[in-house]
Tab-separated table of C-alpha atoms and ligand atoms in Angstrom:
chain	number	residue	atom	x	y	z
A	1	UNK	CA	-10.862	-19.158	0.939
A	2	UNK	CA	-7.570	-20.619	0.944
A	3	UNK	CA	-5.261	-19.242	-2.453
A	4	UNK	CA	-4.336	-23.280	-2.792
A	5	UNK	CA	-8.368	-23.493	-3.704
A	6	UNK	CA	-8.677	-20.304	-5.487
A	7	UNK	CA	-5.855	-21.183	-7.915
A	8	UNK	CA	-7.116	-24.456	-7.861
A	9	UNK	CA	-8.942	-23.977	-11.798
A	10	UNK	CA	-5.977	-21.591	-12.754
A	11	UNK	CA	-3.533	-24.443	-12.158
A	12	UNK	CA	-6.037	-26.917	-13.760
A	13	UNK	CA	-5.541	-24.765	-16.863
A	14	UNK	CA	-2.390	-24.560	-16.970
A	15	UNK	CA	-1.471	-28.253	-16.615
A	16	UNK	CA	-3.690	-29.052	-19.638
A	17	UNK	CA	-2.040	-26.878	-21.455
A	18	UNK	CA	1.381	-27.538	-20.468
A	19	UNK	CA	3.008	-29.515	-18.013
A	20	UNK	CA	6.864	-28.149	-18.265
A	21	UNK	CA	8.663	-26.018	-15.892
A	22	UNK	CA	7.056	-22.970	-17.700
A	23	UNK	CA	3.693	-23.876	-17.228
A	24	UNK	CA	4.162	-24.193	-13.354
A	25	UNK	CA	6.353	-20.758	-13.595
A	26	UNK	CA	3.791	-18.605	-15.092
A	27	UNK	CA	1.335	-20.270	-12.435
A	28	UNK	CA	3.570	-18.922	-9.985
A	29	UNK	CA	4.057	-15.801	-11.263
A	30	UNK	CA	-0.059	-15.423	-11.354
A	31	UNK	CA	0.289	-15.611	-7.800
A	32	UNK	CA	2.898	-13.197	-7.825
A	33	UNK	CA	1.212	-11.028	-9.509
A	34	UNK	CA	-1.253	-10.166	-6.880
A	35	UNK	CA	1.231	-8.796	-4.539
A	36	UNK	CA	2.656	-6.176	-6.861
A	37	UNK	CA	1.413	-2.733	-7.718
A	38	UNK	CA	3.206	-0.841	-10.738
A	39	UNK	CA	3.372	2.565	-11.793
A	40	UNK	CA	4.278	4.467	-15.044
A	41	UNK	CA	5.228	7.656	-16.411
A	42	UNK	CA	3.154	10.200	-17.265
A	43	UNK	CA	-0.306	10.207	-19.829
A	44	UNK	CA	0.323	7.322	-21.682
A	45	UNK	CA	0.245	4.135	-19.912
A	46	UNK	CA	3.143	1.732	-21.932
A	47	UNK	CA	1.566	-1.284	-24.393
A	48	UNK	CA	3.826	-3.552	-22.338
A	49	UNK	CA	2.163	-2.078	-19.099
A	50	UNK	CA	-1.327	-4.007	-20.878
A	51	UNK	CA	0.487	-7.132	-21.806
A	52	UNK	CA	1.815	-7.234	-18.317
A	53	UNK	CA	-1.597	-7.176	-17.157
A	54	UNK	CA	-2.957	-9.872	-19.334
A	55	UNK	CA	0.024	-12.390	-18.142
A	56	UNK	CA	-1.403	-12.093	-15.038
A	57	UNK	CA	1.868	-10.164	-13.013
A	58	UNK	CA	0.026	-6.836	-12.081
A	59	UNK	CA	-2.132	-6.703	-9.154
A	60	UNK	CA	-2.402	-3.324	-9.354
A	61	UNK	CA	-1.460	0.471	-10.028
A	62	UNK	CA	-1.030	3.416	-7.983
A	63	UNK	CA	-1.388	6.968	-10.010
A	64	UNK	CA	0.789	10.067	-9.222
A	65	UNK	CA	-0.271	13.485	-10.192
A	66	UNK	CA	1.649	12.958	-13.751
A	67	UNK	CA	-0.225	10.487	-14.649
A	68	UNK	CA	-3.819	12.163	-14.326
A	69	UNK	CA	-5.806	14.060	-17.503
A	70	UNK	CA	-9.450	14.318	-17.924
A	71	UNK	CA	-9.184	10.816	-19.796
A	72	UNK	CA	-7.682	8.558	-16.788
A	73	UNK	CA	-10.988	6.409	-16.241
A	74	UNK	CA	-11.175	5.497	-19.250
A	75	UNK	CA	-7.495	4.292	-19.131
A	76	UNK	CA	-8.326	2.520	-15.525
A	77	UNK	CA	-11.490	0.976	-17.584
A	78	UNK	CA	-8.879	-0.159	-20.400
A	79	UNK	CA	-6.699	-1.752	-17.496
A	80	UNK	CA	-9.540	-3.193	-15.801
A	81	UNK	CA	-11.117	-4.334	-19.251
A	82	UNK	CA	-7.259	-6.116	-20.352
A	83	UNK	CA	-7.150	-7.719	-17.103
A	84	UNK	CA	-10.997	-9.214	-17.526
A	85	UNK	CA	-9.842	-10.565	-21.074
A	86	UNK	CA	-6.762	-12.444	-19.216
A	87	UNK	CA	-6.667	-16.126	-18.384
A	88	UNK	CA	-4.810	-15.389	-15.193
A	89	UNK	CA	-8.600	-13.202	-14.512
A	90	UNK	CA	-9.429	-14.048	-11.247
A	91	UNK	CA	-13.071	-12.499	-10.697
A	92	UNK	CA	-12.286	-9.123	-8.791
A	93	UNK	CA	-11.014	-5.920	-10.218
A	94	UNK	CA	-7.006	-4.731	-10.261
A	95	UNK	CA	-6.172	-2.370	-7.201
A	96	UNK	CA	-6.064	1.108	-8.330
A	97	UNK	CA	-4.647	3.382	-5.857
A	98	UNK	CA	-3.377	6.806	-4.966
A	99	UNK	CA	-2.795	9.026	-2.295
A	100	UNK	CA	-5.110	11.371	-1.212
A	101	UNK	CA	-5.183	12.808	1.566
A	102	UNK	CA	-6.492	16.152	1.539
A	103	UNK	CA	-5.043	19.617	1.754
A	104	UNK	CA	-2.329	19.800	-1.045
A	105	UNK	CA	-1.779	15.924	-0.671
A	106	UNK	CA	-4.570	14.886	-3.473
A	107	UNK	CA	-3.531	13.192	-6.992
A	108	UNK	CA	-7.237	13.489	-8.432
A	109	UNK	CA	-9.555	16.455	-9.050
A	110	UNK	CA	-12.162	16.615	-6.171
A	111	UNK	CA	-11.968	16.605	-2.243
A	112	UNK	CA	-11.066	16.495	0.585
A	113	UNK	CA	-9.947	20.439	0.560
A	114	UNK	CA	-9.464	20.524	3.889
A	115	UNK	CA	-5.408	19.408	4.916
A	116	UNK	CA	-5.327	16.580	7.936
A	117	UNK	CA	-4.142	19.605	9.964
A	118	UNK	CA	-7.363	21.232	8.870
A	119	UNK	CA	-9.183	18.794	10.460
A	120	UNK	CA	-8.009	18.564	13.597
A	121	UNK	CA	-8.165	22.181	14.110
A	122	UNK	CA	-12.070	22.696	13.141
A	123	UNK	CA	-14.603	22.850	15.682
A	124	UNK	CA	-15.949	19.158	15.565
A	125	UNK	CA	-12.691	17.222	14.174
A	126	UNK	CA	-14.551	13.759	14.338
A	127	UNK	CA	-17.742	15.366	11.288
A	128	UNK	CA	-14.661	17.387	9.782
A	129	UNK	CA	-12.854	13.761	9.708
A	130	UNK	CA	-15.844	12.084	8.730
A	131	UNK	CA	-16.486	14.701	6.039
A	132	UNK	CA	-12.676	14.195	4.337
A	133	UNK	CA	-13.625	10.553	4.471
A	134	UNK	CA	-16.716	11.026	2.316
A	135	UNK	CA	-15.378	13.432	0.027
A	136	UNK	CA	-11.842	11.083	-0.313
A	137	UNK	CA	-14.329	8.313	-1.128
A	138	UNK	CA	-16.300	10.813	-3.930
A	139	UNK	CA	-13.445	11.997	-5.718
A	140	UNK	CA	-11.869	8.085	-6.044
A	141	UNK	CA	-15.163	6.617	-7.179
A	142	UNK	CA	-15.223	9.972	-9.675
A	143	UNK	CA	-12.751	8.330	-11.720
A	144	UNK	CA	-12.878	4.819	-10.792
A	145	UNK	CA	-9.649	4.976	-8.253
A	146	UNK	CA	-10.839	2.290	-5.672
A	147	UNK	CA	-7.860	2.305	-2.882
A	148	UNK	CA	-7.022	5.306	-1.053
A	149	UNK	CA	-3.302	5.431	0.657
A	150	UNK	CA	-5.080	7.736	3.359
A	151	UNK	CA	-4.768	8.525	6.091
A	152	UNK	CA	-2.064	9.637	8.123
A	153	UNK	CA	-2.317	8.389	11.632
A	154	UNK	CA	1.261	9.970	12.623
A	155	UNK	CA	1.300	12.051	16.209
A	156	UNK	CA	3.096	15.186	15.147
A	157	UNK	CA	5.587	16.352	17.723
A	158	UNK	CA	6.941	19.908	16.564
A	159	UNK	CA	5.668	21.885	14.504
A	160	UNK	CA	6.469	22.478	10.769
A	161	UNK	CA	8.363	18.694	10.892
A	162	UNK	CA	8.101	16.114	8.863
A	163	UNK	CA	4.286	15.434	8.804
A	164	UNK	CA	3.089	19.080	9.895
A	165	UNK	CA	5.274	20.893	7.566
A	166	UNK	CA	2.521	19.756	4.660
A	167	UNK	CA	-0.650	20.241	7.432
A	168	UNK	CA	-0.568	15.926	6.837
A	169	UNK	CA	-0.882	14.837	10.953
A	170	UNK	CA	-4.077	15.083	12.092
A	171	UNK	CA	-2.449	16.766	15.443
A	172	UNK	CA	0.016	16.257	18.112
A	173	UNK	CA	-1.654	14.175	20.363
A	174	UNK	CA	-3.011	10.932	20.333
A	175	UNK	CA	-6.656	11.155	21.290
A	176	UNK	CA	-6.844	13.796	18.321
A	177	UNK	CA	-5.531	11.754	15.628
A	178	UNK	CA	-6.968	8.552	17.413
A	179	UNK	CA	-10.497	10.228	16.680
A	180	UNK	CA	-10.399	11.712	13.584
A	181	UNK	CA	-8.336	8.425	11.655
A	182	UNK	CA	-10.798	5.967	12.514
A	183	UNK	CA	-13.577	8.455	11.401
A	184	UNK	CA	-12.427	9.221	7.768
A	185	UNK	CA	-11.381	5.481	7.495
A	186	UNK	CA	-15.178	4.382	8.446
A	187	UNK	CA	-17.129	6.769	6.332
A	188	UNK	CA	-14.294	6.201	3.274
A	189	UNK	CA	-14.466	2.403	3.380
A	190	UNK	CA	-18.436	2.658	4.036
A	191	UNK	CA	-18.345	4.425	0.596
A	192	UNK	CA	-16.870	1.275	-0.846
A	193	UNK	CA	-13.401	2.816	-1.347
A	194	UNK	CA	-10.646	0.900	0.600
A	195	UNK	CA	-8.584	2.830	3.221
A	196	UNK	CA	-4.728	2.776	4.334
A	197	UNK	CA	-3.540	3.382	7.820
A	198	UNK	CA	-0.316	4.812	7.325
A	199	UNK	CA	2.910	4.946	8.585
A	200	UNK	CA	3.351	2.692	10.772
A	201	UNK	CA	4.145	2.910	13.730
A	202	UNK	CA	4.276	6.431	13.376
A	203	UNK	CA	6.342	9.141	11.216
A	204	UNK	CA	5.092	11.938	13.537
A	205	UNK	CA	8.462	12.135	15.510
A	206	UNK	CA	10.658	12.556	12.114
A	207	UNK	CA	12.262	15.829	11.990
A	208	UNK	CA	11.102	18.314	8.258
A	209	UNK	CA	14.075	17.202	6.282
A	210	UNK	CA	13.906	13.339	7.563
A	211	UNK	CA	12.086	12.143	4.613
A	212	UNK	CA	12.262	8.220	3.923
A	213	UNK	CA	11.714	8.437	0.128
A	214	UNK	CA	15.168	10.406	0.202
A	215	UNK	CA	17.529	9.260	2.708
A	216	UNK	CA	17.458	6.693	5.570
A	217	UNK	CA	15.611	8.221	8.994
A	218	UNK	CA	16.235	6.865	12.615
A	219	UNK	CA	13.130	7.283	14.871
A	220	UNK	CA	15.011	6.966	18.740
A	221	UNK	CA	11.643	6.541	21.120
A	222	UNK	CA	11.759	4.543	23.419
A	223	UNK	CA	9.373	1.328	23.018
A	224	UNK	CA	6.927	2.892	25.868
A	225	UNK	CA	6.526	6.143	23.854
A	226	UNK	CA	5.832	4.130	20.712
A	227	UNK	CA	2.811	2.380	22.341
A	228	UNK	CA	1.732	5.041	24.379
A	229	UNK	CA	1.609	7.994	21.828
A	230	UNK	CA	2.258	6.559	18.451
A	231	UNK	CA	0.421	3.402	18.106
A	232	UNK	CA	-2.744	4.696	20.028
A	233	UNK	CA	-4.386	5.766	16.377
A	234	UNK	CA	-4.078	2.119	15.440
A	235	UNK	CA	-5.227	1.014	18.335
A	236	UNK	CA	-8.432	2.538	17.368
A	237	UNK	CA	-8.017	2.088	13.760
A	238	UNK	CA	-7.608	-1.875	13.538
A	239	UNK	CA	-10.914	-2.339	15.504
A	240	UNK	CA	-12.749	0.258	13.171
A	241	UNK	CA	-11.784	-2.339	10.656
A	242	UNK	CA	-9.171	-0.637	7.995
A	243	UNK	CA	-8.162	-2.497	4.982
A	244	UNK	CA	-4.639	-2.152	4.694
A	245	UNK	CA	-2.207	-1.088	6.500
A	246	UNK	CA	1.253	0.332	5.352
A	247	UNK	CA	4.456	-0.040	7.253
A	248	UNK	CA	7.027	3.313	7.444
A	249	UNK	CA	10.739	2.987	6.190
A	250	UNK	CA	12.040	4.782	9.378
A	251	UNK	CA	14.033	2.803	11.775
A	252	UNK	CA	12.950	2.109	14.810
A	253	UNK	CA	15.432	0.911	17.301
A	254	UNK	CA	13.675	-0.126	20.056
A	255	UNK	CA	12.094	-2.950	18.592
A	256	UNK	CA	14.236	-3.297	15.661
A	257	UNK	CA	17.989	-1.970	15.418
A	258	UNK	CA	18.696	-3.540	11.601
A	259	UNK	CA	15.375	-3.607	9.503
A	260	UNK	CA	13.291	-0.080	8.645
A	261	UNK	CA	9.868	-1.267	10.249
A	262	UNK	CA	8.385	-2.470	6.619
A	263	UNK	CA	11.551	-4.843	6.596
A	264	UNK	CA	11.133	-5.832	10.080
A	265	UNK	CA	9.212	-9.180	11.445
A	266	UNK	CA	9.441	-7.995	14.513
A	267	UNK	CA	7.104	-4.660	13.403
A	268	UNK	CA	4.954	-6.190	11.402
A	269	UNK	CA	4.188	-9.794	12.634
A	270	UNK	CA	5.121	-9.524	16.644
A	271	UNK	CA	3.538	-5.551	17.191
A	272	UNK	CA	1.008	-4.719	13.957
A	273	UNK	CA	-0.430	-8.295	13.747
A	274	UNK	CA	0.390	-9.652	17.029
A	275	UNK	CA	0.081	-7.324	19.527
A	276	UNK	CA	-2.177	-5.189	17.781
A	277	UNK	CA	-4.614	-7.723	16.281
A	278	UNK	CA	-4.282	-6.260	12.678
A	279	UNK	CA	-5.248	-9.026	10.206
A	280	UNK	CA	-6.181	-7.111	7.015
A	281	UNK	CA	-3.386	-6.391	4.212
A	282	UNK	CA	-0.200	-4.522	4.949
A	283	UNK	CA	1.307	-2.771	2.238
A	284	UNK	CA	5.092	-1.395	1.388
A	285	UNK	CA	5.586	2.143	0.873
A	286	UNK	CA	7.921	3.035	-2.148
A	287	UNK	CA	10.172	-0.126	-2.870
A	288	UNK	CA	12.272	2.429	-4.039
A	289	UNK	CA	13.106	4.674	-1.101
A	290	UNK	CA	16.312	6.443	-0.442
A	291	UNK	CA	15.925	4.772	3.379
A	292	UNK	CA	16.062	1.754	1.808
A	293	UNK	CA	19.514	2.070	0.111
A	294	UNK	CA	21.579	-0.131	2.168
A	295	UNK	CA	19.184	-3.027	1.020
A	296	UNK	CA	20.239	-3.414	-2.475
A	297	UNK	CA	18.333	-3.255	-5.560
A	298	UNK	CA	14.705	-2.862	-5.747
A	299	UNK	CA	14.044	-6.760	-6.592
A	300	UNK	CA	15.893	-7.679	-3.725
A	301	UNK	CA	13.949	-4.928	-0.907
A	302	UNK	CA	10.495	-6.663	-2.470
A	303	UNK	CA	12.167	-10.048	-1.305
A	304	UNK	CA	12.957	-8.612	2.074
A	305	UNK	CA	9.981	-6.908	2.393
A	306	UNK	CA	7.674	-10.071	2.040
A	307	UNK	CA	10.242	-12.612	4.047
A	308	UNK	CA	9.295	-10.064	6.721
A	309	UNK	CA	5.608	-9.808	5.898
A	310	UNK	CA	4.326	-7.199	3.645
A	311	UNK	CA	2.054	-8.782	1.462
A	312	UNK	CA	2.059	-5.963	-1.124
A	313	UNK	CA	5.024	-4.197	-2.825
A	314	UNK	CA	4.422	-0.538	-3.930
A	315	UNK	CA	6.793	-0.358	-7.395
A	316	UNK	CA	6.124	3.351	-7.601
A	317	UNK	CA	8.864	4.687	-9.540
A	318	UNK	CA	6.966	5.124	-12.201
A	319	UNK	CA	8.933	2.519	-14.412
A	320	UNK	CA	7.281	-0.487	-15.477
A	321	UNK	CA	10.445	-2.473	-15.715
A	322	UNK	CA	10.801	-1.832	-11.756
A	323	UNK	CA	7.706	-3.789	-11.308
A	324	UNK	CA	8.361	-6.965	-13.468
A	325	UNK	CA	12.331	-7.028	-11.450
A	326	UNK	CA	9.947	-7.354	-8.524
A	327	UNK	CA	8.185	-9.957	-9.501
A	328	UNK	CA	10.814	-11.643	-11.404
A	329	UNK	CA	12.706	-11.605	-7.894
A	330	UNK	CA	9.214	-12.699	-5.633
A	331	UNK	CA	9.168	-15.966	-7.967
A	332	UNK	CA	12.785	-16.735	-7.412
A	333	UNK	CA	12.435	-16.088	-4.143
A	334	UNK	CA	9.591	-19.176	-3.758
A	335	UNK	CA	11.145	-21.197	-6.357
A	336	UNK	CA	14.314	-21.204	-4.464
A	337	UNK	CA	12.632	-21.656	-0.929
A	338	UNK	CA	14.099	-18.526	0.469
A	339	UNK	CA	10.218	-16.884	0.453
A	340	UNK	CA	8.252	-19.308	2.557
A	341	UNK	CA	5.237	-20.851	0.190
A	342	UNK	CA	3.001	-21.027	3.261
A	343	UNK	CA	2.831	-17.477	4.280
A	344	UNK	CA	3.330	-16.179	1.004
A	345	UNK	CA	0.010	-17.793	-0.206
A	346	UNK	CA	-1.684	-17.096	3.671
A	347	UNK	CA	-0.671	-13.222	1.991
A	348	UNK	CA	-2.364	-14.313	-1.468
A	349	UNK	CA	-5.844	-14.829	0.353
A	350	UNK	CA	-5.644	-11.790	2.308
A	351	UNK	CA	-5.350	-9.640	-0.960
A	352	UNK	CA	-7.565	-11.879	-2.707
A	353	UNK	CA	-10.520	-11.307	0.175
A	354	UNK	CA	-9.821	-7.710	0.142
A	355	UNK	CA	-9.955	-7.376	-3.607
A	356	UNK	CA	-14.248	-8.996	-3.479
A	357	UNK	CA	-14.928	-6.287	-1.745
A	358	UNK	CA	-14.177	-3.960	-4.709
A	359	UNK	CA	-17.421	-2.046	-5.832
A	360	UNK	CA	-15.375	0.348	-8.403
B	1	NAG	C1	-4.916	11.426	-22.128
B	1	NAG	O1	-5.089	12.816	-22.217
B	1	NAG	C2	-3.870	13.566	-22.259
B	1	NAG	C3	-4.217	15.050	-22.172
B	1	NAG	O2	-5.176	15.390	-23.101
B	1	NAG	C4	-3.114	13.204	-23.527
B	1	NAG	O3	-1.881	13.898	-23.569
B	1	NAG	C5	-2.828	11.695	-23.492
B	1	NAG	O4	-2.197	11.300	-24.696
B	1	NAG	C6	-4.120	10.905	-23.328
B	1	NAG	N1	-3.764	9.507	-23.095
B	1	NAG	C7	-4.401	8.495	-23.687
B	1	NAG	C8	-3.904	7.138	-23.376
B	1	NAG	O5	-5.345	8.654	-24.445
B	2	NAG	C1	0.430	20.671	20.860
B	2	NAG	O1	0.520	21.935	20.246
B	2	NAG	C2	-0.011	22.962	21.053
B	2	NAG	C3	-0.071	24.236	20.224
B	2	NAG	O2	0.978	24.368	19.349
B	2	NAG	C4	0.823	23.091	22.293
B	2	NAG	O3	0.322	24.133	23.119
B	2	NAG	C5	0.772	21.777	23.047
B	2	NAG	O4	1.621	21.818	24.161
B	2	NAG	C6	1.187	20.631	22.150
B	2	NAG	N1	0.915	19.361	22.829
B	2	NAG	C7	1.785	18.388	22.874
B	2	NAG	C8	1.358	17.135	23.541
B	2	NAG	O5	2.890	18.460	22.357
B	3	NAG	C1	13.550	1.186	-14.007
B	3	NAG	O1	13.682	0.144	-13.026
B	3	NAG	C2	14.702	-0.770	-13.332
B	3	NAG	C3	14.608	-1.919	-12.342
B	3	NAG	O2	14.453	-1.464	-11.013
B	3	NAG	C4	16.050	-0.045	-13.312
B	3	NAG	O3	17.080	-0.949	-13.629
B	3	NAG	C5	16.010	1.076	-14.353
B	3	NAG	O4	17.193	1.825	-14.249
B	3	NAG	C6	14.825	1.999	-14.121
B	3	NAG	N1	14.721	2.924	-15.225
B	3	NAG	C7	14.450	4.213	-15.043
B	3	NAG	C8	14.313	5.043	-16.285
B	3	NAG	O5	14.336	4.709	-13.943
């Protein structure tokens, strides 16, 4: 279903109540809405955080450990329950997400125990895999968490770097992390609990202190190494059918010399979706990166980020204001023609699809 269709009642509404330049504004900004997630600061979500979410500009939330007590479904069930009371409602739940992983990388109470490393090492890494999946999927639906930003399909390449350093790569060759990533993303998603491939192409060549959410990191492979080492999880991934993808902030020359591959068209629409076939929902990792800081203000990477492609912007500072600059800047962006109307709403549906499929 086409987002031109699905908004077709929304806009209906709005034009009976109001046919000035606001009315069409806060139709676009409904729209908007759907392709930002916010975050906020620790145990006590902000009022405005709930009126945000009744206008219609939230299309979802991702929780960090600081924001997690024994009470937090009942504050996703107030989020969920403001959003049902909206006008700008749309019929499927809010994306609430978080990272877990496994090993020390989990934000909620509950599995998986085991680390990614963990995994690989065990005696049957595809059950272990499958296992974490189940257990990922357990501990989400626990407290009504329905998107997982697990797991990591990065190739590790020395030990204690980047991704090893915290036991998060799966292992430091392909077939390994090409069997167990596809096998905790079948039995999570078959649990109803929506699954991540992440980063792509691949973090597992960053050194331990090359760390995107802090400073700017330059990934030198050559293009052949990419596809042959790197890209071989999601090769095997994208057929097993995972949701979403997210894009890493590293630069990767040999495709792309200017734009961190979540910036780049030439990553995301010519390799992930065109030469890899992916056509389920890519997603930003922190608009807010360090790597990010030679392209401006946060407002302004969300812009870049979906003129390249990324149909959903992570605003995970944990600052509610950093959200609505986002969207502020997204509707702009298509009011001004500089965001393309077509493939912005093309990104619409996709979110929209993957958002029925929401059991929790
Ligand atoms: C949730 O529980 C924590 C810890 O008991 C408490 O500090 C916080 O105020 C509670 N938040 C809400 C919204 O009830
Ligand atoms: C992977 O790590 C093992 C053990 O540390 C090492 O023996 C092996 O050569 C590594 N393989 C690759 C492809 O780097
Ligand atoms: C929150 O985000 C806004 C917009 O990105 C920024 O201007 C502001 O400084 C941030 N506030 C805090 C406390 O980080």
């Amino acid at each position: 279903m086409r987002w031109t269709t699905a908004s077709h009642l929304l806009t209906l509404c709005f034009s009976l109540a109001t046919s000035t330049q606001a009315g069409r504004s806060d139709d676009i900004s409904a729209q908007v809405g759907h392709h930002v997630v916010f975050s906020y600061p620790g145990l006590n979500p902000p009022t405005h955080l709930f009126d945000l979410i009744k206008q219609g500009k939230v299309g979802g939330i991702i929780l960090f450990g600081e924001n997690v007590a024994d009470n937090i479904s009942t504050i996703i069930s107030d989020f969920q329950d403001a959003y049902k009371q909206s006008s700008t409602y749309v019929g499927s739940p809010l994306l609430i997400m978080t990272d877990q992983e496994g090993g020390i990388v989990r934000r909620l109470p509950g599995g998986p125990v085991q680390s990614a490393k963990q995994v690989g090492q065990s005696s049957n890494p595809r059950a272990s895999a499958t296992q974490s999946g189940k257990d990922a999927a357990s501990a989400l639906r626990n407290y009504q968490v329905n998107t997982n930003l697990a797991p990591v399909l990065g190739v590790y390449r020395e030990a204690g770097d980047f991704l090893d350093n915290y036991g998060r790569s799966y292992g430091n060759t392909s077939a390994l992390v090409a069997t167990c990533g596809p096998a905790f993303i079948s039995a999570q998603q078959a649990a109803g609990i929506i699954a991540t491939a992440k980063h792509f192409p691949g973090l597992g060549a960053a050194g331990k202190t090359e760390n995107t959410d802090e400073v700017p990191v330059t990934i030198d492979l050559t293009l052949d190494e990419i596809r042959a080492v790197d890209e071989i999880p999601y090769t095997k991934a994208i057929p097993a059918g995972v949701d979403m993808v997210m894009n890493s902030w590293a630069l990767y020359p040999a495709l792309d010399a200017k734009y961190p591959s979540g910036l780049s068209k030439a990553w995301i629409q010519d390799e992930l979706r065109g030469r890899l076939g992916f056509q389920g929902v890519t997603i930003t990792d922190a608009i807010e990166a360090g790597a990010l800081h030679a392209f401006g203000d946060d407002a302004a990477r969300g812009v870049l980020a979906s003129q390249a492609g990324m149909d959903i912007i992570l605003a995970s500072a944990r600052n509610v204001t950093q959200g609505e600059a986002v969207v502020t800047a997204l509707v702009s962006a298509l009011q001004d023609g500089s965001l393309s109307q077509e493939s912005f709403s093309e990104a619409t549906d996709r979110i929209l699809a993957l958002r029925k499929k929401i059991t929790v």
